[in-house]
Amino acid sequence: MNSITIPASSRYPLGGLGNLPSANTFGELSNFLRHAIADEDSRIFSESMQALAMHAEGVVASLRLSRHRDRAGPVLMDMLTVLRDHRSMVVNLGLAWRGLYEYAGYLQALNNFRVLIGQWLLHIDPWDDEVAVTPDEFALVSWRTLGEGMLLIDMYEQWLEREGEAGTDLGELREPQMDRVLQWWQKLRR
């Protein structure tokens, strides 16, 4: 079996423990996205994710300074706008992207992020003038969402490489794959 060689610039940078991918800031993630361009769709997707990462970093920094509703509210509303624009771009990606299993997971992560921001903005305690989210909570949800996007990019790039090697279309299944699908379908019907 031939192994696939992937250009170093198209993969997420490897870090210390066990050569697992690592990034410690949204800026590092943004730098990776700038260099992970497989085609035009990947370039557009990467640029949109960069904007998302940069806004997330700005929101975290702003929440560290003040969680007061008057200051944090507009920043969170701006993040909602960026998420909405990014989601619109994702929905308009080509069939190759939409055919990937990870595509639906990423859309769900984006939707969940938007819902959470809306809840944080609407949650009002009569005695509290602060938004209901801490900087660490926001960063956690941001990283989780961006991680789903990174997985989608990675799977798309792997699909492009397989397509280039085998000359197959996303919808075509090779014989062993077809057998597995039919076996799975039979188990499901029982």
mmCIF file with all atom_site columns, C-alpha atoms in Angstrom:
data_model
loop_
_atom_site.group_PDB
_atom_site.id
_atom_site.type_symbol
_atom_site.label_atom_id
_atom_site.label_alt_id
_atom_site.label_comp_id
_atom_site.label_asym_id
_atom_site.label_entity_id
_atom_site.label_seq_id
_atom_site.pdbx_PDB_ins_code
_atom_site.Cartn_x
_atom_site.Cartn_y
_atom_site.Cartn_z
_atom_site.occupancy
_atom_site.B_iso_or_equiv
_atom_site.pdbx_formal_charge
_atom_site.auth_seq_id
_atom_site.auth_comp_id
_atom_site.auth_asym_id
_atom_site.auth_atom_id
_atom_site.pdbx_PDB_model_num
ATOM 1   C CA . MET A 1 1   ? 0.000   0.000  0.000   1.00 0.00 ? 1   MET A CA 1
ATOM 2   C CA . ASN A 1 2   ? 1.394   3.403  -0.946  1.00 0.00 ? 2   ASN A CA 1
ATOM 3   C CA . SER A 1 3   ? 1.562   6.067  1.684   1.00 0.00 ? 3   SER A CA 1
ATOM 4   C CA . ILE A 1 4   ? 0.354   9.546  0.903   1.00 0.00 ? 4   ILE A CA 1
ATOM 5   C CA . THR A 1 5   ? 2.935   12.285 1.126   1.00 0.00 ? 5   THR A CA 1
ATOM 6   C CA . ILE A 1 6   ? 1.482   15.585 2.217   1.00 0.00 ? 6   ILE A CA 1
ATOM 7   C CA . PRO A 1 7   ? 3.363   18.840 1.777   1.00 0.00 ? 7   PRO A CA 1
ATOM 8   C CA . ALA A 1 8   ? 4.542   20.078 5.167   1.00 0.00 ? 8   ALA A CA 1
ATOM 9   C CA . SER A 1 9   ? 3.015   23.511 4.623   1.00 0.00 ? 9   SER A CA 1
ATOM 10  C CA . SER A 1 10  ? -0.488  22.058 4.177   1.00 0.00 ? 10  SER A CA 1
ATOM 11  C CA . ARG A 1 11  ? -0.600  20.223 7.498   1.00 0.00 ? 11  ARG A CA 1
ATOM 12  C CA . TYR A 1 12  ? -1.150  21.568 10.939  1.00 0.00 ? 12  TYR A CA 1
ATOM 13  C CA . PRO A 1 13  ? 2.181   22.208 12.718  1.00 0.00 ? 13  PRO A CA 1
ATOM 14  C CA . LEU A 1 14  ? 3.299   19.384 14.985  1.00 0.00 ? 14  LEU A CA 1
ATOM 15  C CA . GLY A 1 15  ? 4.136   20.120 18.568  1.00 0.00 ? 15  GLY A CA 1
ATOM 16  C CA . GLY A 1 16  ? 6.030   18.615 21.473  1.00 0.00 ? 16  GLY A CA 1
ATOM 17  C CA . LEU A 1 17  ? 4.320   15.556 22.939  1.00 0.00 ? 17  LEU A CA 1
ATOM 18  C CA . GLY A 1 18  ? 4.119   12.718 20.468  1.00 0.00 ? 18  GLY A CA 1
ATOM 19  C CA . ASN A 1 19  ? 4.268   15.040 17.479  1.00 0.00 ? 19  ASN A CA 1
ATOM 20  C CA . LEU A 1 20  ? 0.595   15.919 17.899  1.00 0.00 ? 20  LEU A CA 1
ATOM 21  C CA . PRO A 1 21  ? -0.681  19.091 16.256  1.00 0.00 ? 21  PRO A CA 1
ATOM 22  C CA . SER A 1 22  ? -0.534  22.099 18.545  1.00 0.00 ? 22  SER A CA 1
ATOM 23  C CA . ALA A 1 23  ? -1.377  25.768 18.604  1.00 0.00 ? 23  ALA A CA 1
ATOM 24  C CA . ASN A 1 24  ? -1.450  27.906 21.680  1.00 0.00 ? 24  ASN A CA 1
ATOM 25  C CA . THR A 1 25  ? -3.076  31.038 20.305  1.00 0.00 ? 25  THR A CA 1
ATOM 26  C CA . PHE A 1 26  ? -5.670  31.990 17.764  1.00 0.00 ? 26  PHE A CA 1
ATOM 27  C CA . GLY A 1 27  ? -2.845  33.790 15.937  1.00 0.00 ? 27  GLY A CA 1
ATOM 28  C CA . GLU A 1 28  ? -0.934  30.522 15.448  1.00 0.00 ? 28  GLU A CA 1
ATOM 29  C CA . LEU A 1 29  ? -4.096  28.954 14.090  1.00 0.00 ? 29  LEU A CA 1
ATOM 30  C CA . SER A 1 30  ? -4.531  31.909 11.759  1.00 0.00 ? 30  SER A CA 1
ATOM 31  C CA . ASN A 1 31  ? -0.961  31.506 10.475  1.00 0.00 ? 31  ASN A CA 1
ATOM 32  C CA . PHE A 1 32  ? -1.594  27.844 9.721   1.00 0.00 ? 32  PHE A CA 1
ATOM 33  C CA . LEU A 1 33  ? -4.801  28.666 7.876   1.00 0.00 ? 33  LEU A CA 1
ATOM 34  C CA . ARG A 1 34  ? -2.973  31.229 5.774   1.00 0.00 ? 34  ARG A CA 1
ATOM 35  C CA . HIS A 1 35  ? -0.645  28.493 4.495   1.00 0.00 ? 35  HIS A CA 1
ATOM 36  C CA . ALA A 1 36  ? -3.124  25.598 4.202   1.00 0.00 ? 36  ALA A CA 1
ATOM 37  C CA . ILE A 1 37  ? -4.482  26.293 0.747   1.00 0.00 ? 37  ILE A CA 1
ATOM 38  C CA . ALA A 1 38  ? -5.290  23.319 -1.452  1.00 0.00 ? 38  ALA A CA 1
ATOM 39  C CA . ASP A 1 39  ? -7.611  25.083 -3.934  1.00 0.00 ? 39  ASP A CA 1
ATOM 40  C CA . GLU A 1 40  ? -9.837  28.149 -4.278  1.00 0.00 ? 40  GLU A CA 1
ATOM 41  C CA . ASP A 1 41  ? -12.523 26.791 -1.924  1.00 0.00 ? 41  ASP A CA 1
ATOM 42  C CA . SER A 1 42  ? -9.830  26.032 0.654   1.00 0.00 ? 42  SER A CA 1
ATOM 43  C CA . ARG A 1 43  ? -8.441  29.562 0.300   1.00 0.00 ? 43  ARG A CA 1
ATOM 44  C CA . ILE A 1 44  ? -11.861 31.139 0.841   1.00 0.00 ? 44  ILE A CA 1
ATOM 45  C CA . PHE A 1 45  ? -12.609 28.794 3.736   1.00 0.00 ? 45  PHE A CA 1
ATOM 46  C CA . SER A 1 46  ? -9.218  29.466 5.331   1.00 0.00 ? 46  SER A CA 1
ATOM 47  C CA . GLU A 1 47  ? -9.599  33.238 5.043   1.00 0.00 ? 47  GLU A CA 1
ATOM 48  C CA . SER A 1 48  ? -13.038 33.065 6.618   1.00 0.00 ? 48  SER A CA 1
ATOM 49  C CA . MET A 1 49  ? -11.745 30.883 9.453   1.00 0.00 ? 49  MET A CA 1
ATOM 50  C CA . GLN A 1 50  ? -8.875  33.347 9.969   1.00 0.00 ? 50  GLN A CA 1
ATOM 51  C CA . ALA A 1 51  ? -11.404 36.141 10.426  1.00 0.00 ? 51  ALA A CA 1
ATOM 52  C CA . LEU A 1 52  ? -13.337 33.944 12.851  1.00 0.00 ? 52  LEU A CA 1
ATOM 53  C CA . ALA A 1 53  ? -10.183 33.114 14.844  1.00 0.00 ? 53  ALA A CA 1
ATOM 54  C CA . MET A 1 54  ? -9.084  36.748 14.985  1.00 0.00 ? 54  MET A CA 1
ATOM 55  C CA . HIS A 1 55  ? -12.513 37.896 16.165  1.00 0.00 ? 55  HIS A CA 1
ATOM 56  C CA . ALA A 1 56  ? -12.599 35.139 18.790  1.00 0.00 ? 56  ALA A CA 1
ATOM 57  C CA . GLU A 1 57  ? -9.218  36.280 20.063  1.00 0.00 ? 57  GLU A CA 1
ATOM 58  C CA . GLY A 1 58  ? -10.515 39.855 20.211  1.00 0.00 ? 58  GLY A CA 1
ATOM 59  C CA . VAL A 1 59  ? -13.605 38.793 22.152  1.00 0.00 ? 59  VAL A CA 1
ATOM 60  C CA . VAL A 1 60  ? -11.513 36.846 24.673  1.00 0.00 ? 60  VAL A CA 1
ATOM 61  C CA . ALA A 1 61  ? -9.212  39.853 25.153  1.00 0.00 ? 61  ALA A CA 1
ATOM 62  C CA . SER A 1 62  ? -12.196 42.173 25.542  1.00 0.00 ? 62  SER A CA 1
ATOM 63  C CA . LEU A 1 63  ? -13.883 39.872 28.073  1.00 0.00 ? 63  LEU A CA 1
ATOM 64  C CA . ARG A 1 64  ? -10.658 39.766 30.086  1.00 0.00 ? 64  ARG A CA 1
ATOM 65  C CA . LEU A 1 65  ? -10.782 43.559 30.326  1.00 0.00 ? 65  LEU A CA 1
ATOM 66  C CA . SER A 1 66  ? -14.475 43.836 31.127  1.00 0.00 ? 66  SER A CA 1
ATOM 67  C CA . ARG A 1 67  ? -17.527 41.598 31.149  1.00 0.00 ? 67  ARG A CA 1
ATOM 68  C CA . HIS A 1 68  ? -19.798 44.605 31.714  1.00 0.00 ? 68  HIS A CA 1
ATOM 69  C CA . ARG A 1 69  ? -22.797 44.322 29.402  1.00 0.00 ? 69  ARG A CA 1
ATOM 70  C CA . ASP A 1 70  ? -22.203 47.788 27.864  1.00 0.00 ? 70  ASP A CA 1
ATOM 71  C CA . ARG A 1 71  ? -18.705 46.785 26.717  1.00 0.00 ? 71  ARG A CA 1
ATOM 72  C CA . ALA A 1 72  ? -19.027 43.046 26.111  1.00 0.00 ? 72  ALA A CA 1
ATOM 73  C CA . GLY A 1 73  ? -22.439 43.166 24.425  1.00 0.00 ? 73  GLY A CA 1
ATOM 74  C CA . PRO A 1 74  ? -21.321 44.936 21.230  1.00 0.00 ? 74  PRO A CA 1
ATOM 75  C CA . VAL A 1 75  ? -18.230 42.719 20.954  1.00 0.00 ? 75  VAL A CA 1
ATOM 76  C CA . LEU A 1 76  ? -20.371 39.580 21.219  1.00 0.00 ? 76  LEU A CA 1
ATOM 77  C CA . MET A 1 77  ? -22.833 41.010 18.674  1.00 0.00 ? 77  MET A CA 1
ATOM 78  C CA . ASP A 1 78  ? -19.939 41.588 16.275  1.00 0.00 ? 78  ASP A CA 1
ATOM 79  C CA . MET A 1 79  ? -18.890 37.979 16.798  1.00 0.00 ? 79  MET A CA 1
ATOM 80  C CA . LEU A 1 80  ? -22.420 36.868 15.912  1.00 0.00 ? 80  LEU A CA 1
ATOM 81  C CA . THR A 1 81  ? -22.125 38.792 12.647  1.00 0.00 ? 81  THR A CA 1
ATOM 82  C CA . VAL A 1 82  ? -18.777 37.178 11.850  1.00 0.00 ? 82  VAL A CA 1
ATOM 83  C CA . LEU A 1 83  ? -20.218 33.726 12.657  1.00 0.00 ? 83  LEU A CA 1
ATOM 84  C CA . ARG A 1 84  ? -23.248 34.406 10.470  1.00 0.00 ? 84  ARG A CA 1
ATOM 85  C CA . ASP A 1 85  ? -21.037 35.473 7.543   1.00 0.00 ? 85  ASP A CA 1
ATOM 86  C CA . HIS A 1 86  ? -18.746 32.468 8.011   1.00 0.00 ? 86  HIS A CA 1
ATOM 87  C CA . ARG A 1 87  ? -21.686 30.067 8.180   1.00 0.00 ? 87  ARG A CA 1
ATOM 88  C CA . SER A 1 88  ? -23.094 31.554 4.993   1.00 0.00 ? 88  SER A CA 1
ATOM 89  C CA . MET A 1 89  ? -19.771 30.939 3.266   1.00 0.00 ? 89  MET A CA 1
ATOM 90  C CA . VAL A 1 90  ? -19.694 27.337 4.562   1.00 0.00 ? 90  VAL A CA 1
ATOM 91  C CA . VAL A 1 91  ? -23.224 26.673 3.324   1.00 0.00 ? 91  VAL A CA 1
ATOM 92  C CA . ASN A 1 92  ? -22.168 27.853 -0.141  1.00 0.00 ? 92  ASN A CA 1
ATOM 93  C CA . LEU A 1 93  ? -19.160 25.517 -0.412  1.00 0.00 ? 93  LEU A CA 1
ATOM 94  C CA . GLY A 1 94  ? -19.108 23.026 -3.274  1.00 0.00 ? 94  GLY A CA 1
ATOM 95  C CA . LEU A 1 95  ? -20.483 19.496 -3.317  1.00 0.00 ? 95  LEU A CA 1
ATOM 96  C CA . ALA A 1 96  ? -17.112 17.980 -2.465  1.00 0.00 ? 96  ALA A CA 1
ATOM 97  C CA . TRP A 1 97  ? -17.179 19.760 0.914   1.00 0.00 ? 97  TRP A CA 1
ATOM 98  C CA . ARG A 1 98  ? -20.829 18.983 1.586   1.00 0.00 ? 98  ARG A CA 1
ATOM 99  C CA . GLY A 1 99  ? -20.236 15.308 0.829   1.00 0.00 ? 99  GLY A CA 1
ATOM 100 C CA . LEU A 1 100 ? -17.860 14.995 3.763   1.00 0.00 ? 100 LEU A CA 1
ATOM 101 C CA . TYR A 1 101 ? -19.159 13.620 7.049   1.00 0.00 ? 101 TYR A CA 1
ATOM 102 C CA . GLU A 1 102 ? -17.380 16.410 8.954   1.00 0.00 ? 102 GLU A CA 1
ATOM 103 C CA . TYR A 1 103 ? -19.282 19.104 7.055   1.00 0.00 ? 103 TYR A CA 1
ATOM 104 C CA . ALA A 1 104 ? -22.514 18.531 9.002   1.00 0.00 ? 104 ALA A CA 1
ATOM 105 C CA . GLY A 1 105 ? -20.579 18.422 12.278  1.00 0.00 ? 105 GLY A CA 1
ATOM 106 C CA . TYR A 1 106 ? -18.975 21.768 11.531  1.00 0.00 ? 106 TYR A CA 1
ATOM 107 C CA . LEU A 1 107 ? -22.295 23.385 10.629  1.00 0.00 ? 107 LEU A CA 1
ATOM 108 C CA . GLN A 1 108 ? -23.719 22.069 13.902  1.00 0.00 ? 108 GLN A CA 1
ATOM 109 C CA . ALA A 1 109 ? -20.756 23.488 15.840  1.00 0.00 ? 109 ALA A CA 1
ATOM 110 C CA . LEU A 1 110 ? -21.255 26.892 14.188  1.00 0.00 ? 110 LEU A CA 1
ATOM 111 C CA . ASN A 1 111 ? -24.966 26.836 14.988  1.00 0.00 ? 111 ASN A CA 1
ATOM 112 C CA . ASN A 1 112 ? -24.296 25.843 18.594  1.00 0.00 ? 112 ASN A CA 1
ATOM 113 C CA . PHE A 1 113 ? -21.762 28.668 18.955  1.00 0.00 ? 113 PHE A CA 1
ATOM 114 C CA . ARG A 1 114 ? -24.296 31.194 17.640  1.00 0.00 ? 114 ARG A CA 1
ATOM 115 C CA . VAL A 1 115 ? -26.985 29.909 20.002  1.00 0.00 ? 115 VAL A CA 1
ATOM 116 C CA . LEU A 1 116 ? -24.608 30.091 22.986  1.00 0.00 ? 116 LEU A CA 1
ATOM 117 C CA . ILE A 1 117 ? -23.659 33.688 22.205  1.00 0.00 ? 117 ILE A CA 1
ATOM 118 C CA . GLY A 1 118 ? -27.335 34.568 21.945  1.00 0.00 ? 118 GLY A CA 1
ATOM 119 C CA . GLN A 1 119 ? -28.007 32.930 25.315  1.00 0.00 ? 119 GLN A CA 1
ATOM 120 C CA . TRP A 1 120 ? -25.062 34.740 26.895  1.00 0.00 ? 120 TRP A CA 1
ATOM 121 C CA . LEU A 1 121 ? -26.380 38.040 25.594  1.00 0.00 ? 121 LEU A CA 1
ATOM 122 C CA . LEU A 1 122 ? -29.960 37.420 26.686  1.00 0.00 ? 122 LEU A CA 1
ATOM 123 C CA . HIS A 1 123 ? -29.223 35.939 30.109  1.00 0.00 ? 123 HIS A CA 1
ATOM 124 C CA . ILE A 1 124 ? -29.855 38.848 32.425  1.00 0.00 ? 124 ILE A CA 1
ATOM 125 C CA . ASP A 1 125 ? -29.886 38.692 36.175  1.00 0.00 ? 125 ASP A CA 1
ATOM 126 C CA . PRO A 1 126 ? -31.579 41.762 37.654  1.00 0.00 ? 126 PRO A CA 1
ATOM 127 C CA . TRP A 1 127 ? -28.662 42.312 40.026  1.00 0.00 ? 127 TRP A CA 1
ATOM 128 C CA . ASP A 1 128 ? -25.854 41.663 37.551  1.00 0.00 ? 128 ASP A CA 1
ATOM 129 C CA . ASP A 1 129 ? -24.577 43.965 34.779  1.00 0.00 ? 129 ASP A CA 1
ATOM 130 C CA . GLU A 1 130 ? -22.093 41.423 33.408  1.00 0.00 ? 130 GLU A CA 1
ATOM 131 C CA . VAL A 1 131 ? -22.586 39.033 30.503  1.00 0.00 ? 131 VAL A CA 1
ATOM 132 C CA . ALA A 1 132 ? -22.965 35.425 31.547  1.00 0.00 ? 132 ALA A CA 1
ATOM 133 C CA . VAL A 1 133 ? -19.791 34.169 29.854  1.00 0.00 ? 133 VAL A CA 1
ATOM 134 C CA . THR A 1 134 ? -16.227 34.220 31.144  1.00 0.00 ? 134 THR A CA 1
ATOM 135 C CA . PRO A 1 135 ? -13.235 34.669 28.845  1.00 0.00 ? 135 PRO A CA 1
ATOM 136 C CA . ASP A 1 136 ? -12.196 31.058 29.450  1.00 0.00 ? 136 ASP A CA 1
ATOM 137 C CA . GLU A 1 137 ? -15.661 29.716 28.605  1.00 0.00 ? 137 GLU A CA 1
ATOM 138 C CA . PHE A 1 138 ? -15.718 31.743 25.410  1.00 0.00 ? 138 PHE A CA 1
ATOM 139 C CA . ALA A 1 139 ? -12.224 30.573 24.448  1.00 0.00 ? 139 ALA A CA 1
ATOM 140 C CA . LEU A 1 140 ? -13.213 26.939 25.054  1.00 0.00 ? 140 LEU A CA 1
ATOM 141 C CA . VAL A 1 141 ? -16.242 27.153 22.766  1.00 0.00 ? 141 VAL A CA 1
ATOM 142 C CA . SER A 1 142 ? -14.198 29.064 20.167  1.00 0.00 ? 142 SER A CA 1
ATOM 143 C CA . TRP A 1 143 ? -11.455 26.436 20.132  1.00 0.00 ? 143 TRP A CA 1
ATOM 144 C CA . ARG A 1 144 ? -13.993 23.625 19.924  1.00 0.00 ? 144 ARG A CA 1
ATOM 145 C CA . THR A 1 145 ? -15.707 25.269 16.948  1.00 0.00 ? 145 THR A CA 1
ATOM 146 C CA . LEU A 1 146 ? -12.447 26.103 15.189  1.00 0.00 ? 146 LEU A CA 1
ATOM 147 C CA . GLY A 1 147 ? -11.257 22.540 15.806  1.00 0.00 ? 147 GLY A CA 1
ATOM 148 C CA . GLU A 1 148 ? -14.298 21.226 13.943  1.00 0.00 ? 148 GLU A CA 1
ATOM 149 C CA . GLY A 1 149 ? -13.407 23.542 11.064  1.00 0.00 ? 149 GLY A CA 1
ATOM 150 C CA . MET A 1 150 ? -9.806  22.337 11.091  1.00 0.00 ? 150 MET A CA 1
ATOM 151 C CA . LEU A 1 151 ? -11.011 18.751 10.924  1.00 0.00 ? 151 LEU A CA 1
ATOM 152 C CA . LEU A 1 152 ? -13.180 19.627 7.931   1.00 0.00 ? 152 LEU A CA 1
ATOM 153 C CA . ILE A 1 153 ? -10.246 21.280 6.154   1.00 0.00 ? 153 ILE A CA 1
ATOM 154 C CA . ASP A 1 154 ? -8.024  18.283 6.878   1.00 0.00 ? 154 ASP A CA 1
ATOM 155 C CA . MET A 1 155 ? -10.582 15.784 5.590   1.00 0.00 ? 155 MET A CA 1
ATOM 156 C CA . TYR A 1 156 ? -11.158 17.869 2.466   1.00 0.00 ? 156 TYR A CA 1
ATOM 157 C CA . GLU A 1 157 ? -7.428  18.000 1.745   1.00 0.00 ? 157 GLU A CA 1
ATOM 158 C CA . GLN A 1 158 ? -7.183  14.237 2.220   1.00 0.00 ? 158 GLN A CA 1
ATOM 159 C CA . TRP A 1 159 ? -10.092 13.768 -0.164  1.00 0.00 ? 159 TRP A CA 1
ATOM 160 C CA . LEU A 1 160 ? -8.344  16.004 -2.736  1.00 0.00 ? 160 LEU A CA 1
ATOM 161 C CA . GLU A 1 161 ? -5.191  13.901 -2.455  1.00 0.00 ? 161 GLU A CA 1
ATOM 162 C CA . ARG A 1 162 ? -7.110  10.646 -2.883  1.00 0.00 ? 162 ARG A CA 1
ATOM 163 C CA . GLU A 1 163 ? -8.973  12.101 -5.835  1.00 0.00 ? 163 GLU A CA 1
ATOM 164 C CA . GLY A 1 164 ? -5.700  13.187 -7.417  1.00 0.00 ? 164 GLY A CA 1
ATOM 165 C CA . GLU A 1 165 ? -4.161  9.755  -6.921  1.00 0.00 ? 165 GLU A CA 1
ATOM 166 C CA . ALA A 1 166 ? -7.093  7.610  -7.939  1.00 0.00 ? 166 ALA A CA 1
ATOM 167 C CA . GLY A 1 167 ? -8.920  10.008 -10.250 1.00 0.00 ? 167 GLY A CA 1
ATOM 168 C CA . THR A 1 168 ? -12.200 9.134  -8.528  1.00 0.00 ? 168 THR A CA 1
ATOM 169 C CA . ASP A 1 169 ? -15.198 11.283 -7.831  1.00 0.00 ? 169 ASP A CA 1
ATOM 170 C CA . LEU A 1 170 ? -16.505 11.870 -4.293  1.00 0.00 ? 170 LEU A CA 1
ATOM 171 C CA . GLY A 1 171 ? -19.709 9.983  -5.066  1.00 0.00 ? 171 GLY A CA 1
ATOM 172 C CA . GLU A 1 172 ? -17.952 6.887  -6.417  1.00 0.00 ? 172 GLU A CA 1
ATOM 173 C CA . LEU A 1 173 ? -17.384 4.015  -4.025  1.00 0.00 ? 173 LEU A CA 1
ATOM 174 C CA . ARG A 1 174 ? -14.759 1.369  -4.606  1.00 0.00 ? 174 ARG A CA 1
ATOM 175 C CA . GLU A 1 175 ? -15.834 -2.239 -4.276  1.00 0.00 ? 175 GLU A CA 1
ATOM 176 C CA . PRO A 1 176 ? -14.694 -2.838 -0.620  1.00 0.00 ? 176 PRO A CA 1
ATOM 177 C CA . GLN A 1 177 ? -16.358 0.396  0.438   1.00 0.00 ? 177 GLN A CA 1
ATOM 178 C CA . MET A 1 178 ? -19.582 -0.605 -1.302  1.00 0.00 ? 178 MET A CA 1
ATOM 179 C CA . ASP A 1 179 ? -19.521 -3.967 0.507   1.00 0.00 ? 179 ASP A CA 1
ATOM 180 C CA . ARG A 1 180 ? -19.103 -2.212 3.878   1.00 0.00 ? 180 ARG A CA 1
ATOM 181 C CA . VAL A 1 181 ? -21.973 0.162  3.089   1.00 0.00 ? 181 VAL A CA 1
ATOM 182 C CA . LEU A 1 182 ? -24.255 -2.720 2.169   1.00 0.00 ? 182 LEU A CA 1
ATOM 183 C CA . GLN A 1 183 ? -23.282 -4.634 5.339   1.00 0.00 ? 183 GLN A CA 1
ATOM 184 C CA . TRP A 1 184 ? -23.934 -1.554 7.446   1.00 0.00 ? 184 TRP A CA 1
ATOM 185 C CA . TRP A 1 185 ? -27.283 -1.019 5.741   1.00 0.00 ? 185 TRP A CA 1
ATOM 186 C CA . GLN A 1 186 ? -28.314 -4.639 6.386   1.00 0.00 ? 186 GLN A CA 1
ATOM 187 C CA . LYS A 1 187 ? -27.432 -4.311 10.083  1.00 0.00 ? 187 LYS A CA 1
ATOM 188 C CA . LEU A 1 188 ? -29.408 -1.094 10.285  1.00 0.00 ? 188 LEU A CA 1
ATOM 189 C CA . ARG A 1 189 ? -32.510 -2.687 8.783   1.00 0.00 ? 189 ARG A CA 1
ATOM 190 C CA . ARG A 1 190 ? -32.545 -5.543 11.341  1.00 0.00 ? 190 ARG A CA 1
#
